[in-house]
GROMACS .gro file of N, CA, C and O in nm:
model
  332
    1MET      N    1   0.083  -0.117   0.000
    1MET     CA    2  -0.001   0.000   0.001
    1MET      C    3   0.089   0.126   0.002
    1MET      O    4   0.179   0.142   0.082
    2ALA      N    5   0.061   0.218  -0.091
    2ALA     CA    6   0.143   0.340  -0.103
    2ALA      C    7   0.106   0.442   0.003
    2ALA      O    8  -0.011   0.458   0.040
    3LYS      N    9   0.207   0.508   0.053
    3LYS     CA   10   0.187   0.611   0.157
    3LYS      C   11   0.150   0.743   0.087
    3LYS      O   12   0.197   0.774  -0.020
    4THR      N   13   0.063   0.820   0.151
    4THR     CA   14   0.030   0.951   0.095
    4THR      C   15   0.147   1.044   0.117
    4THR      O   16   0.228   1.025   0.211
    5PRO      N   17   0.161   1.145   0.034
    5PRO     CA   18   0.274   1.240   0.046
    5PRO      C   19   0.268   1.314   0.182
    5PRO      O   20   0.163   1.336   0.238
    6ALA      N   21   0.383   1.357   0.229
    6ALA     CA   22   0.395   1.424   0.360
    6ALA      C   23   0.313   1.551   0.365
    6ALA      O   24   0.260   1.588   0.468
    7TRP      N   25   0.295   1.623   0.250
    7TRP     CA   26   0.223   1.749   0.252
    7TRP      C   27   0.075   1.725   0.279
    7TRP      O   28   0.003   1.816   0.317
    8GLN      N   29   0.027   1.603   0.265
    8GLN     CA   30  -0.113   1.567   0.294
    8GLN      C   31  -0.131   1.511   0.434
    8GLN      O   32  -0.244   1.497   0.480
    9ARG      N   33  -0.022   1.477   0.499
    9ARG     CA   34  -0.027   1.421   0.635
    9ARG      C   35   0.014   1.523   0.738
    9ARG      O   36   0.072   1.628   0.708
   10ALA      N   37  -0.013   1.493   0.862
   10ALA     CA   38   0.018   1.585   0.973
   10ALA      C   39   0.168   1.616   0.982
   10ALA      O   40   0.206   1.726   1.018
   11GLU      N   41   0.253   1.517   0.948
   11GLU     CA   42   0.398   1.542   0.961
   11GLU      C   43   0.451   1.645   0.863
   11GLU      O   44   0.559   1.700   0.885
   12GLY      N   45   0.376   1.678   0.758
   12GLY     CA   46   0.420   1.779   0.662
   12GLY      C   47   0.356   1.913   0.682
   12GLY      O   48   0.381   2.008   0.613
   13LYS      N   49   0.267   1.920   0.784
   13LYS     CA   50   0.197   2.046   0.811
   13LYS      C   51   0.254   2.115   0.933
   13LYS      O   52   0.289   2.053   1.033
   14ASP      N   53   0.266   2.245   0.924
   14ASP     CA   54   0.315   2.327   1.033
   14ASP      C   55   0.199   2.352   1.132
   14ASP      O   56   0.090   2.391   1.089
   15PRO      N   57   0.218   2.331   1.261
   15PRO     CA   58   0.111   2.354   1.355
   15PRO      C   59   0.061   2.499   1.360
   15PRO      O   60  -0.048   2.529   1.401
   16LYS      N   61   0.145   2.592   1.307
   16LYS     CA   62   0.108   2.735   1.306
   16LYS      C   63   0.034   2.769   1.175
   16LYS      O   64  -0.002   2.884   1.156
   17GLY      N   65   0.014   2.675   1.086
   17GLY     CA   66  -0.053   2.696   0.958
   17GLY      C   67   0.042   2.680   0.843
   17GLY      O   68   0.160   2.709   0.850
   18GLY      N   69  -0.006   2.629   0.733
   18GLY     CA   70   0.073   2.606   0.613
   18GLY      C   71   0.152   2.476   0.623
   18GLY      O   72   0.121   2.388   0.699
   19LEU      N   73   0.255   2.466   0.540
   19LEU     CA   74   0.339   2.349   0.537
   19LEU      C   75   0.475   2.376   0.596
   19LEU      O   76   0.525   2.488   0.590
   20ASN      N   77   0.536   2.273   0.653
   20ASN     CA   78   0.673   2.289   0.701
   20ASN      C   79   0.768   2.249   0.588
   20ASN      O   80   0.726   2.224   0.477
   21ALA      N   81   0.897   2.247   0.613
   21ALA     CA   82   0.997   2.219   0.509
   21ALA      C   83   0.974   2.080   0.452
   21ALA      O   84   0.985   2.060   0.330
   22LYS      N   85   0.944   1.980   0.535
   22LYS     CA   86   0.923   1.844   0.485
   22LYS      C   87   0.802   1.838   0.393
   22LYS      O   88   0.802   1.772   0.290
   23GLY      N   89   0.695   1.912   0.429
   23GLY     CA   90   0.575   1.916   0.346
   23GLY      C   91   0.603   1.983   0.212
   23GLY      O   92   0.557   1.936   0.107
   24ARG      N   93   0.678   2.094   0.213
   24ARG     CA   94   0.712   2.160   0.087
   24ARG      C   95   0.800   2.074   0.001
   24ARG      O   96   0.786   2.069  -0.122
   25ALA      N   97   0.892   1.996   0.063
   25ALA     CA   98   0.979   1.907  -0.013
   25ALA      C   99   0.902   1.798  -0.082
   25ALA      O  100   0.925   1.761  -0.196
   26SER      N  101   0.803   1.740  -0.012
   26SER     CA  102   0.722   1.633  -0.070
   26SER      C  103   0.632   1.687  -0.180
   26SER      O  104   0.608   1.618  -0.278
   27ALA      N  105   0.585   1.812  -0.165
   27ALA     CA  106   0.504   1.874  -0.270
   27ALA      C  107   0.590   1.901  -0.393
   27ALA      O  108   0.545   1.881  -0.505
   28LYS      N  109   0.714   1.943  -0.371
   28LYS     CA  110   0.806   1.971  -0.481
   28LYS      C  111   0.838   1.842  -0.558
   28LYS      O  112   0.848   1.843  -0.681
   29ALA      N  113   0.847   1.731  -0.487
   29ALA     CA  114   0.871   1.601  -0.553
   29ALA      C  115   0.757   1.561  -0.644
   29ALA      O  116   0.776   1.484  -0.738
   30GLN      N  117   0.640   1.616  -0.619
   30GLN     CA  118   0.522   1.591  -0.703
   30GLN      C  119   0.504   1.695  -0.811
   30GLN      O  120   0.404   1.698  -0.880
   31GLY      N  121   0.600   1.786  -0.823
   31GLY     CA  122   0.597   1.886  -0.930
   31GLY      C  123   0.540   2.021  -0.892
   31GLY      O  124   0.524   2.109  -0.975
   32MET      N  125   0.509   2.042  -0.765
   32MET     CA  126   0.456   2.171  -0.718
   32MET      C  127   0.572   2.264  -0.684
   32MET      O  128   0.680   2.218  -0.652
   33ASN      N  129   0.549   2.392  -0.695
   33ASN     CA  130   0.651   2.491  -0.664
   33ASN      C  131   0.602   2.577  -0.547
   33ASN      O  132   0.539   2.682  -0.569
   34LEU      N  133   0.624   2.535  -0.424
   34LEU     CA  134   0.577   2.608  -0.309
   34LEU      C  135   0.694   2.673  -0.238
   34LEU      O  136   0.801   2.617  -0.228
   35LYS      N  137   0.670   2.793  -0.185
   35LYS     CA  138   0.769   2.865  -0.113
   35LYS      C  139   0.719   2.891   0.029
   35LYS      O  140   0.601   2.890   0.054
   36PRO      N  141   0.811   2.916   0.125
   36PRO     CA  142   0.764   2.947   0.260
   36PRO      C  143   0.693   3.081   0.264
   36PRO      O  144   0.705   3.160   0.169
   37PRO      N  145   0.614   3.107   0.368
   37PRO     CA  146   0.543   3.233   0.374
   37PRO      C  147   0.633   3.355   0.372
   37PRO      O  148   0.748   3.347   0.405
   38ALA      N  149   0.574   3.467   0.327
   38ALA     CA  150   0.648   3.592   0.320
   38ALA      C  151   0.577   3.694   0.408
   38ALA      O  152   0.523   3.793   0.356
   39PRO      N  153   0.574   3.674   0.540
   39PRO     CA  154   0.500   3.768   0.627
   39PRO      C  155   0.564   3.905   0.632
   39PRO      O  156   0.494   4.005   0.651
   40ASN      N  157   0.694   3.915   0.618
   40ASN     CA  158   0.764   4.045   0.618
   40ASN      C  159   0.846   4.056   0.488
   40ASN      O  160   0.965   4.039   0.490
   41PRO      N  161   0.774   4.088   0.380
   41PRO     CA  162   0.842   4.087   0.247
   41PRO      C  163   0.953   4.192   0.239
   41PRO      O  164   0.935   4.304   0.286
   42LYS      N  165   1.066   4.149   0.187
   42LYS     CA  166   1.179   4.239   0.173
   42LYS      C  167   1.194   4.285   0.029
   42LYS      O  168   1.261   4.383   0.002
   43THR      N  169   1.130   4.214  -0.066
   43THR     CA  170   1.139   4.255  -0.204
   43THR      C  171   1.000   4.283  -0.259
   43THR      O  172   0.898   4.243  -0.202
   44GLU      N  173   0.995   4.351  -0.370
   44GLU     CA  174   0.868   4.381  -0.438
   44GLU      C  175   0.796   4.254  -0.479
   44GLU      O  176   0.674   4.241  -0.467
   45LYS      N  177   0.874   4.154  -0.522
   45LYS     CA  178   0.817   4.027  -0.564
   45LYS      C  179   0.749   3.954  -0.447
   45LYS      O  180   0.638   3.903  -0.460
   46ASP      N  181   0.815   3.954  -0.331
   46ASP     CA  182   0.756   3.892  -0.212
   46ASP      C  183   0.633   3.966  -0.166
   46ASP      O  184   0.536   3.908  -0.118
   47ALA      N  185   0.634   4.099  -0.178
   47ALA     CA  186   0.520   4.180  -0.137
   47ALA      C  187   0.398   4.149  -0.222
   47ALA      O  188   0.287   4.135  -0.170
   48SER      N  189   0.421   4.135  -0.352
   48SER     CA  190   0.306   4.104  -0.440
   48SER      C  191   0.259   3.962  -0.419
   48SER      O  192   0.140   3.934  -0.430
   49ARG      N  193   0.351   3.871  -0.384
   49ARG     CA  194   0.313   3.733  -0.355
   49ARG      C  195   0.227   3.729  -0.229
   49ARG      O  196   0.128   3.658  -0.221
   50LYS      N  197   0.265   3.807  -0.129
   50LYS     CA  198   0.187   3.813  -0.004
   50LYS      C  199   0.048   3.871  -0.031
   50LYS      O  200  -0.054   3.818   0.016
   51LYS      N  201   0.044   3.978  -0.106
   51LYS     CA  202  -0.084   4.042  -0.136
   51LYS      C  203  -0.177   3.945  -0.212
   51LYS      O  204  -0.295   3.936  -0.183
   52SER      N  205  -0.122   3.874  -0.306
   52SER     CA  206  -0.199   3.776  -0.386
   52SER      C  207  -0.249   3.664  -0.297
   52SER      O  208  -0.366   3.625  -0.306
   53PHE      N  209  -0.161   3.609  -0.210
   53PHE     CA  210  -0.203   3.503  -0.121
   53PHE      C  211  -0.314   3.547  -0.030
   53PHE      O  212  -0.414   3.477  -0.012
   54CYS      N  213  -0.297   3.664   0.032
   54CYS     CA  214  -0.398   3.714   0.125
   54CYS      C  215  -0.530   3.734   0.057
   54CYS      O  216  -0.637   3.703   0.113
   55ALA      N  217  -0.532   3.786  -0.068
   55ALA     CA  218  -0.657   3.810  -0.139
   55ALA      C  219  -0.725   3.676  -0.169
   55ALA      O  220  -0.845   3.662  -0.150
   56ARG      N  221  -0.646   3.576  -0.216
   56ARG     CA  222  -0.705   3.448  -0.249
   56ARG      C  223  -0.756   3.375  -0.124
   56ARG      O  224  -0.867   3.323  -0.122
   57MET      N  225  -0.674   3.370  -0.021
   57MET     CA  226  -0.708   3.292   0.098
   57MET      C  227  -0.820   3.358   0.178
   57MET      O  228  -0.902   3.286   0.236
   58SER      N  229  -0.824   3.490   0.184
   58SER     CA  230  -0.928   3.559   0.260
   58SER      C  231  -1.064   3.538   0.194
   58SER      O  232  -1.167   3.536   0.264
   59GLY      N  233  -1.068   3.517   0.064
   59GLY     CA  234  -1.193   3.498  -0.008
   59GLY      C  235  -1.244   3.355  -0.007
   59GLY      O  236  -1.356   3.329  -0.057
   60MET      N  237  -1.165   3.261   0.050
   60MET     CA  238  -1.211   3.122   0.052
   60MET      C  239  -1.326   3.103   0.147
   60MET      O  240  -1.333   3.167   0.253
   61GLU      N  241  -1.415   3.013   0.109
   61GLU     CA  242  -1.527   2.981   0.197
   61GLU      C  243  -1.476   2.895   0.312
   61GLU      O  244  -1.374   2.829   0.304
   62GLY      N  245  -1.552   2.898   0.420
   62GLY     CA  246  -1.518   2.814   0.534
   62GLY      C  247  -1.502   2.898   0.659
   62GLY      O  248  -1.471   3.016   0.654
   63PRO      N  249  -1.520   2.833   0.771
   63PRO     CA  250  -1.512   2.903   0.899
   63PRO      C  251  -1.370   2.930   0.941
   63PRO      O  252  -1.274   2.868   0.894
   64MET      N  253  -1.354   3.029   1.031
   64MET     CA  254  -1.224   3.060   1.085
   64MET      C  255  -1.198   2.979   1.212
   64MET      O  256  -1.086   2.970   1.257
   65LYS      N  257  -1.303   2.924   1.272
   65LYS     CA  258  -1.292   2.840   1.390
   65LYS      C  259  -1.372   2.712   1.369
   65LYS      O  260  -1.475   2.713   1.303
   66ASP      N  261  -1.321   2.601   1.424
   66ASP     CA  262  -1.395   2.476   1.414
   66ASP      C  263  -1.503   2.465   1.523
   66ASP      O  264  -1.527   2.561   1.596
   67ASP      N  265  -1.565   2.348   1.531
   67ASP     CA  266  -1.673   2.328   1.626
   67ASP      C  267  -1.629   2.342   1.773
   67ASP      O  268  -1.707   2.378   1.858
   68ASN      N  269  -1.501   2.317   1.799
   68ASN     CA  270  -1.449   2.327   1.936
   68ASN      C  271  -1.393   2.468   1.969
   68ASN      O  272  -1.339   2.490   2.074
   69GLY      N  273  -1.405   2.562   1.873
   69GLY     CA  274  -1.355   2.696   1.897
   69GLY      C  275  -1.208   2.714   1.863
   69GLY      O  276  -1.155   2.822   1.886
   70LYS      N  277  -1.144   2.611   1.810
   70LYS     CA  278  -1.004   2.623   1.774
   70LYS      C  279  -0.992   2.679   1.631
   70LYS      O  280  -1.078   2.653   1.549
   71PRO      N  281  -0.888   2.757   1.604
   71PRO     CA  282  -0.875   2.812   1.468
   71PRO      C  283  -0.852   2.702   1.365
   71PRO      O  284  -0.782   2.603   1.390
   72THR      N  285  -0.908   2.721   1.247
   72THR     CA  286  -0.892   2.625   1.139
   72THR      C  287  -0.760   2.646   1.070
   72THR      O  288  -0.690   2.744   1.096
   73ARG      N  289  -0.722   2.557   0.980
   73ARG     CA  290  -0.595   2.571   0.905
   73ARG      C  291  -0.598   2.699   0.823
   73ARG      O  292  -0.495   2.766   0.805
   74LYS      N  293  -0.716   2.738   0.774
   74LYS     CA  294  -0.730   2.865   0.697
   74LYS      C  295  -0.691   2.982   0.789
   74LYS      O  296  -0.612   3.066   0.750
   75ALA      N  297  -0.745   2.985   0.909
   75ALA     CA  298  -0.717   3.096   1.002
   75ALA      C  299  -0.571   3.097   1.039
   75ALA      O  300  -0.508   3.204   1.049
   76LEU      N  301  -0.512   2.981   1.061
   76LEU     CA  302  -0.372   2.972   1.100
   76LEU      C  303  -0.280   3.021   0.988
   76LEU      O  304  -0.183   3.093   1.011
   77SER      N  305  -0.312   2.984   0.863
   77SER     CA  306  -0.227   3.030   0.753
   77SER      C  307  -0.239   3.179   0.729
   77SER      O  308  -0.139   3.245   0.700
   78LEU      N  309  -0.360   3.234   0.745
   78LEU     CA  310  -0.375   3.378   0.731
   78LEU      C  311  -0.297   3.452   0.840
   78LEU      O  312  -0.236   3.558   0.812
   79LYS      N  313  -0.294   3.395   0.958
   79LYS     CA  314  -0.219   3.457   1.069
   79LYS      C  315  -0.068   3.445   1.043
   79LYS      O  316   0.008   3.541   1.067
   80ALA      N  317  -0.023   3.331   0.991
   80ALA     CA  318   0.120   3.313   0.960
   80ALA      C  319   0.166   3.412   0.856
   80ALA      O  320   0.281   3.460   0.860
   81TRP      N  321   0.080   3.445   0.760
   81TRP     CA  322   0.115   3.540   0.655
   81TRP      C  323   0.088   3.684   0.696
   81TRP      O  324   0.118   3.775   0.620
   82LYS      N  325   0.035   3.702   0.816
   82LYS     CA  326   0.000   3.836   0.867
   82LYS      C  327  -0.093   3.913   0.771
   82LYS      O  328  -0.071   4.028   0.737
   83CYS      N  329  -0.201   3.841   0.731
   83CYS     CA  330  -0.301   3.899   0.643
   83CYS      C  331  -0.403   3.980   0.722
   83CYS      O  332  -0.442   3.946   0.828
   0.00000   0.00000   0.00000
């Protein structure tokens, strides 16, 4: 039985939201091009990447808190990117 990639499992996810280095590496092995968050952009390119991410992610449907009152992965990633 084949194992799912790390970016789909808990070991590839950052508890603060988004993916950790192992998750990004497993996604890259599948042909994806993911970069770490740019919460404090130093270049114009990173600033536009942050703006684009915040616009896309903020418009996604879904709650910011789950049934137990804990923040969802959406909320955590928006916080990590300082949106």
